[in-house]
PDB file of C-alpha atoms in Angstrom:
ATOM      1  CA  MET A  25      26.854  17.139 -19.177  1.00  0.00           C
ATOM      2  CA  ALA A  26      26.908  13.401 -18.550  1.00  0.00           C
ATOM      3  CA  VAL A  27      26.879  11.910 -15.079  1.00  0.00           C
ATOM      4  CA  GLU A  28      29.920   9.683 -14.527  1.00  0.00           C
ATOM      5  CA  ALA A  29      30.973   7.068 -11.972  1.00  0.00           C
ATOM      6  CA  GLY A  30      32.219   8.865  -8.868  1.00  0.00           C
ATOM      7  CA  ASP A  31      29.747  11.760  -9.268  1.00  0.00           C
ATOM      8  CA  LEU A  32      27.005  12.486  -6.797  1.00  0.00           C
ATOM      9  CA  ALA A  33      23.804  11.340  -8.527  1.00  0.00           C
ATOM     10  CA  PRO A  34      21.576  14.324  -9.373  1.00  0.00           C
ATOM     11  CA  ASP A  35      18.315  14.216  -7.463  1.00  0.00           C
ATOM     12  CA  PHE A  36      15.043  14.164  -9.367  1.00  0.00           C
ATOM     13  CA  GLU A  37      11.345  13.681  -8.744  1.00  0.00           C
ATOM     14  CA  LEU A  38       9.113  11.848 -11.228  1.00  0.00           C
ATOM     15  CA  LYS A  39       5.677  10.238 -10.969  1.00  0.00           C
ATOM     16  CA  ASP A  40       5.471   6.468 -11.089  1.00  0.00           C
ATOM     17  CA  GLN A  41       2.903   4.406 -12.981  1.00  0.00           C
ATOM     18  CA  HIS A  42       0.363   5.078 -10.189  1.00  0.00           C
ATOM     19  CA  GLY A  43       0.924   8.853 -10.137  1.00  0.00           C
ATOM     20  CA  THR A  44       2.929   8.726  -6.909  1.00  0.00           C
ATOM     21  CA  PRO A  45       5.917  11.090  -6.812  1.00  0.00           C
ATOM     22  CA  VAL A  46       9.243   9.271  -6.392  1.00  0.00           C
ATOM     23  CA  ARG A  47      12.470  11.095  -5.544  1.00  0.00           C
ATOM     24  CA  LEU A  48      15.910   9.564  -5.840  1.00  0.00           C
ATOM     25  CA  SER A  49      16.800  11.159  -2.503  1.00  0.00           C
ATOM     26  CA  ASP A  50      14.027   9.078  -0.857  1.00  0.00           C
ATOM     27  CA  PHE A  51      16.440   6.129  -0.982  1.00  0.00           C
ATOM     28  CA  LYS A  52      19.570   7.921   0.251  1.00  0.00           C
ATOM     29  CA  GLY A  53      20.937   6.201   3.336  1.00  0.00           C
ATOM     30  CA  ARG A  54      18.414   3.353   2.941  1.00  0.00           C
ATOM     31  CA  LYS A  55      18.980   1.476  -0.326  1.00  0.00           C
ATOM     32  CA  ASN A  56      21.276   1.200  -3.299  1.00  0.00           C
ATOM     33  CA  VAL A  57      19.523   2.188  -6.531  1.00  0.00           C
ATOM     34  CA  LEU A  58      19.636   0.575  -9.954  1.00  0.00           C
ATOM     35  CA  LEU A  59      18.539   3.491 -12.169  1.00  0.00           C
ATOM     36  CA  VAL A  60      17.581   2.207 -15.614  1.00  0.00           C
ATOM     37  CA  PHE A  61      16.704   4.546 -18.477  1.00  0.00           C
ATOM     38  CA  TYR A  62      15.010   2.926 -21.489  1.00  0.00           C
ATOM     39  CA  PRO A  63      13.510   4.297 -24.728  1.00  0.00           C
ATOM     40  CA  LEU A  64       9.831   3.277 -24.753  1.00  0.00           C
ATOM     41  CA  ALA A  65       7.270   1.063 -23.061  1.00  0.00           C
ATOM     42  CA  PHE A  66       5.792  -1.810 -25.046  1.00  0.00           C
ATOM     43  CA  SER A  67       8.853  -2.116 -27.311  1.00  0.00           C
ATOM     44  CA  GLY A  68      10.483  -5.512 -27.743  1.00  0.00           C
ATOM     45  CA  VAL A  69      13.973  -4.850 -26.373  1.00  0.00           C
ATOM     46  CA  CYS A  70      12.670  -2.768 -23.448  1.00  0.00           C
ATOM     47  CA  THR A  71      10.131  -5.439 -22.501  1.00  0.00           C
ATOM     48  CA  GLY A  72      12.865  -8.073 -22.577  1.00  0.00           C
ATOM     49  CA  GLU A  73      15.273  -5.997 -20.506  1.00  0.00           C
ATOM     50  CA  LEU A  74      12.804  -5.013 -17.787  1.00  0.00           C
ATOM     51  CA  GLY A  75      11.389  -8.542 -17.733  1.00  0.00           C
ATOM     52  CA  ALA A  76      14.893  -9.861 -17.137  1.00  0.00           C
ATOM     53  CA  ILE A  77      15.392  -7.378 -14.292  1.00  0.00           C
ATOM     54  CA  ARG A  78      12.016  -8.395 -12.816  1.00  0.00           C
ATOM     55  CA  ASP A  79      12.859 -12.092 -13.038  1.00  0.00           C
ATOM     56  CA  GLU A  80      16.558 -11.945 -12.168  1.00  0.00           C
ATOM     57  CA  LEU A  81      16.708  -9.250  -9.479  1.00  0.00           C
ATOM     58  CA  PRO A  82      17.433 -11.754  -6.681  1.00  0.00           C
ATOM     59  CA  SER A  83      20.421 -13.064  -8.652  1.00  0.00           C
ATOM     60  CA  LEU A  84      21.638  -9.520  -9.379  1.00  0.00           C
ATOM     61  CA  GLY A  85      22.368  -8.877  -5.718  1.00  0.00           C
ATOM     62  CA  ALA A  86      20.476  -8.643  -2.448  1.00  0.00           C
ATOM     63  CA  ALA A  87      17.014  -7.672  -3.706  1.00  0.00           C
ATOM     64  CA  GLU A  88      16.120  -6.094  -0.359  1.00  0.00           C
ATOM     65  CA  ASP A  89      19.113  -3.756  -0.627  1.00  0.00           C
ATOM     66  CA  VAL A  90      18.516  -2.612  -4.232  1.00  0.00           C
ATOM     67  CA  GLN A  91      15.695  -0.410  -5.454  1.00  0.00           C
ATOM     68  CA  VAL A  92      15.063  -0.528  -9.196  1.00  0.00           C
ATOM     69  CA  LEU A  93      13.859   2.739 -10.743  1.00  0.00           C
ATOM     70  CA  ALA A  94      13.061   2.485 -14.459  1.00  0.00           C
ATOM     71  CA  VAL A  95      12.670   5.746 -16.406  1.00  0.00           C
ATOM     72  CA  SER A  96      11.241   6.508 -19.857  1.00  0.00           C
ATOM     73  CA  VAL A  97       9.603   9.443 -21.627  1.00  0.00           C
ATOM     74  CA  ASP A  98       6.232   7.645 -21.682  1.00  0.00           C
ATOM     75  CA  SER A  99       3.205   9.019 -19.840  1.00  0.00           C
ATOM     76  CA  MET A 100       2.290   7.486 -16.491  1.00  0.00           C
ATOM     77  CA  PHE A 101      -0.872   6.089 -18.123  1.00  0.00           C
ATOM     78  CA  ALA A 102       1.108   4.111 -20.695  1.00  0.00           C
ATOM     79  CA  LEU A 103       3.491   2.973 -17.953  1.00  0.00           C
ATOM     80  CA  ARG A 104       0.575   1.781 -15.800  1.00  0.00           C
ATOM     81  CA  ALA A 105      -0.854  -0.316 -18.645  1.00  0.00           C
ATOM     82  CA  TRP A 106       2.582  -1.779 -19.400  1.00  0.00           C
ATOM     83  CA  ALA A 107       3.382  -2.488 -15.724  1.00  0.00           C
ATOM     84  CA  ASP A 108       0.035  -4.242 -15.279  1.00  0.00           C
ATOM     85  CA  GLN A 109       0.528  -6.302 -18.434  1.00  0.00           C
ATOM     86  CA  GLU A 110       4.116  -7.323 -17.630  1.00  0.00           C
ATOM     87  CA  GLU A 111       3.718  -7.520 -13.817  1.00  0.00           C
ATOM     88  CA  TYR A 112       6.557  -5.120 -13.062  1.00  0.00           C
ATOM     89  CA  ARG A 113       6.741  -4.628  -9.306  1.00  0.00           C
ATOM     90  CA  PHE A 114       9.214  -1.752  -9.308  1.00  0.00           C
ATOM     91  CA  PRO A 115       8.471   1.888 -10.108  1.00  0.00           C
ATOM     92  CA  LEU A 116       8.260   2.871 -13.779  1.00  0.00           C
ATOM     93  CA  LEU A 117       8.893   6.613 -13.769  1.00  0.00           C
ATOM     94  CA  ALA A 118       7.421   8.997 -16.334  1.00  0.00           C
ATOM     95  CA  ASP A 119      10.017  11.465 -17.651  1.00  0.00           C
ATOM     96  CA  PHE A 120       7.177  12.854 -19.737  1.00  0.00           C
ATOM     97  CA  TRP A 121       7.266  16.581 -18.953  1.00  0.00           C
ATOM     98  CA  PRO A 122       9.460  18.398 -19.330  1.00  0.00           C
ATOM     99  CA  HIS A 123      10.045  15.811 -22.024  1.00  0.00           C
ATOM    100  CA  GLY A 124      13.177  13.818 -21.138  1.00  0.00           C
ATOM    101  CA  GLY A 125      14.276  16.284 -18.469  1.00  0.00           C
ATOM    102  CA  THR A 126      15.741  13.652 -16.152  1.00  0.00           C
ATOM    103  CA  ALA A 127      17.361  11.733 -19.019  1.00  0.00           C
ATOM    104  CA  ARG A 128      18.971  15.028 -20.099  1.00  0.00           C
ATOM    105  CA  LEU A 129      20.146  15.637 -16.516  1.00  0.00           C
ATOM    106  CA  TYR A 130      21.950  12.275 -16.626  1.00  0.00           C
ATOM    107  CA  GLY A 131      23.272  12.817 -20.171  1.00  0.00           C
ATOM    108  CA  VAL A 132      21.332   9.926 -21.722  1.00  0.00           C
ATOM    109  CA  PHE A 133      18.693  11.698 -23.849  1.00  0.00           C
ATOM    110  CA  ASP A 134      18.779  11.187 -27.618  1.00  0.00           C
ATOM    111  CA  GLU A 135      17.707  14.592 -28.943  1.00  0.00           C
ATOM    112  CA  GLU A 136      17.198  13.293 -32.483  1.00  0.00           C
ATOM    113  CA  LYS A 137      14.891  10.415 -31.508  1.00  0.00           C
ATOM    114  CA  GLY A 138      13.272  12.111 -28.504  1.00  0.00           C
ATOM    115  CA  VAL A 139      13.836   9.150 -26.170  1.00  0.00           C
ATOM    116  CA  ALA A 140      16.326   8.038 -23.539  1.00  0.00           C
ATOM    117  CA  LEU A 141      19.289   5.915 -24.477  1.00  0.00           C
ATOM    118  CA  ARG A 142      19.732   2.667 -22.569  1.00  0.00           C
ATOM    119  CA  GLY A 143      21.585   4.239 -19.653  1.00  0.00           C
ATOM    120  CA  THR A 144      22.101   2.388 -16.390  1.00  0.00           C
ATOM    121  CA  PHE A 145      23.487   3.851 -13.179  1.00  0.00           C
ATOM    122  CA  VAL A 146      24.252   1.970  -9.965  1.00  0.00           C
ATOM    123  CA  ILE A 147      23.949   4.445  -7.108  1.00  0.00           C
ATOM    124  CA  ASP A 148      25.082   3.558  -3.598  1.00  0.00           C
ATOM    125  CA  ARG A 149      23.295   4.451  -0.372  1.00  0.00           C
ATOM    126  CA  ALA A 150      25.375   7.605  -0.048  1.00  0.00           C
ATOM    127  CA  GLY A 151      24.043   8.820  -3.413  1.00  0.00           C
ATOM    128  CA  THR A 152      27.268   8.302  -5.370  1.00  0.00           C
ATOM    129  CA  VAL A 153      27.237   6.789  -8.850  1.00  0.00           C
ATOM    130  CA  ARG A 154      29.358   3.666  -8.553  1.00  0.00           C
ATOM    131  CA  TRP A 155      28.900   2.290 -12.090  1.00  0.00           C
ATOM    132  CA  LYS A 156      27.480   3.429 -15.396  1.00  0.00           C
ATOM    133  CA  VAL A 157      26.867   1.965 -18.834  1.00  0.00           C
ATOM    134  CA  VAL A 158      25.125   3.571 -21.814  1.00  0.00           C
ATOM    135  CA  ASN A 159      23.972   1.599 -24.825  1.00  0.00           C
ATOM    136  CA  ALA A 160      22.418   2.881 -28.040  1.00  0.00           C
ATOM    137  CA  VAL A 161      18.657   2.550 -28.458  1.00  0.00           C
ATOM    138  CA  PRO A 162      18.728  -0.804 -30.335  1.00  0.00           C
ATOM    139  CA  ASP A 163      21.399  -2.439 -28.108  1.00  0.00           C
ATOM    140  CA  ALA A 164      20.205  -4.464 -25.105  1.00  0.00           C
ATOM    141  CA  ARG A 165      22.193  -4.406 -21.868  1.00  0.00           C
ATOM    142  CA  ASP A 166      23.973  -7.388 -20.326  1.00  0.00           C
ATOM    143  CA  LEU A 167      22.583  -8.594 -16.981  1.00  0.00           C
ATOM    144  CA  ASP A 168      25.969 -10.048 -16.045  1.00  0.00           C
ATOM    145  CA  GLU A 169      27.325  -6.490 -16.008  1.00  0.00           C
ATOM    146  CA  TYR A 170      24.608  -5.567 -13.462  1.00  0.00           C
ATOM    147  CA  ARG A 171      25.607  -8.535 -11.312  1.00  0.00           C
ATOM    148  CA  LYS A 172      29.248  -7.425 -11.258  1.00  0.00           C
ATOM    149  CA  ALA A 173      28.393  -3.801 -10.493  1.00  0.00           C
ATOM    150  CA  LEU A 174      25.952  -4.649  -7.720  1.00  0.00           C
ATOM    151  CA  ALA A 175      28.322  -7.210  -6.194  1.00  0.00           C
ATOM    152  CA  GLY A 176      30.828  -4.386  -5.715  1.00  0.00           C
ATOM    153  CA  LEU A 177      28.545  -2.414  -3.398  1.00  0.00           C
TER     154      LEU A 177
END
């Protein structure tokens, strides 16, 4: 069942690229969350999208008020190498095992390809999904849409 705008965001716990557990509920009451699912590390479109988020976060909204959490089915070891190479300063979360479990929870797992779709969820401090967009694996997201969604918080 897909998570929709207006729903309470399902909590999850995944390890980041350093092996540190990160829970969505850690940010409840403290920060808005930009939850970004993407297919695979080291792929061209994903590198471009996360690089744009890294570079444009201040223009997407108040950077101090928004926590980016990026999720893929890659292992934390692959995510660490990619984060180091690309200088990502936000958590890259490994939805490795059970394979795609969190992507499935949010309704953005492509069962045929075994990866997450390009699903994005803006979650407010109260834990409510305020905005959602899902793109197919080959289709990059539009940063202007993020700006609009985050401006509404």
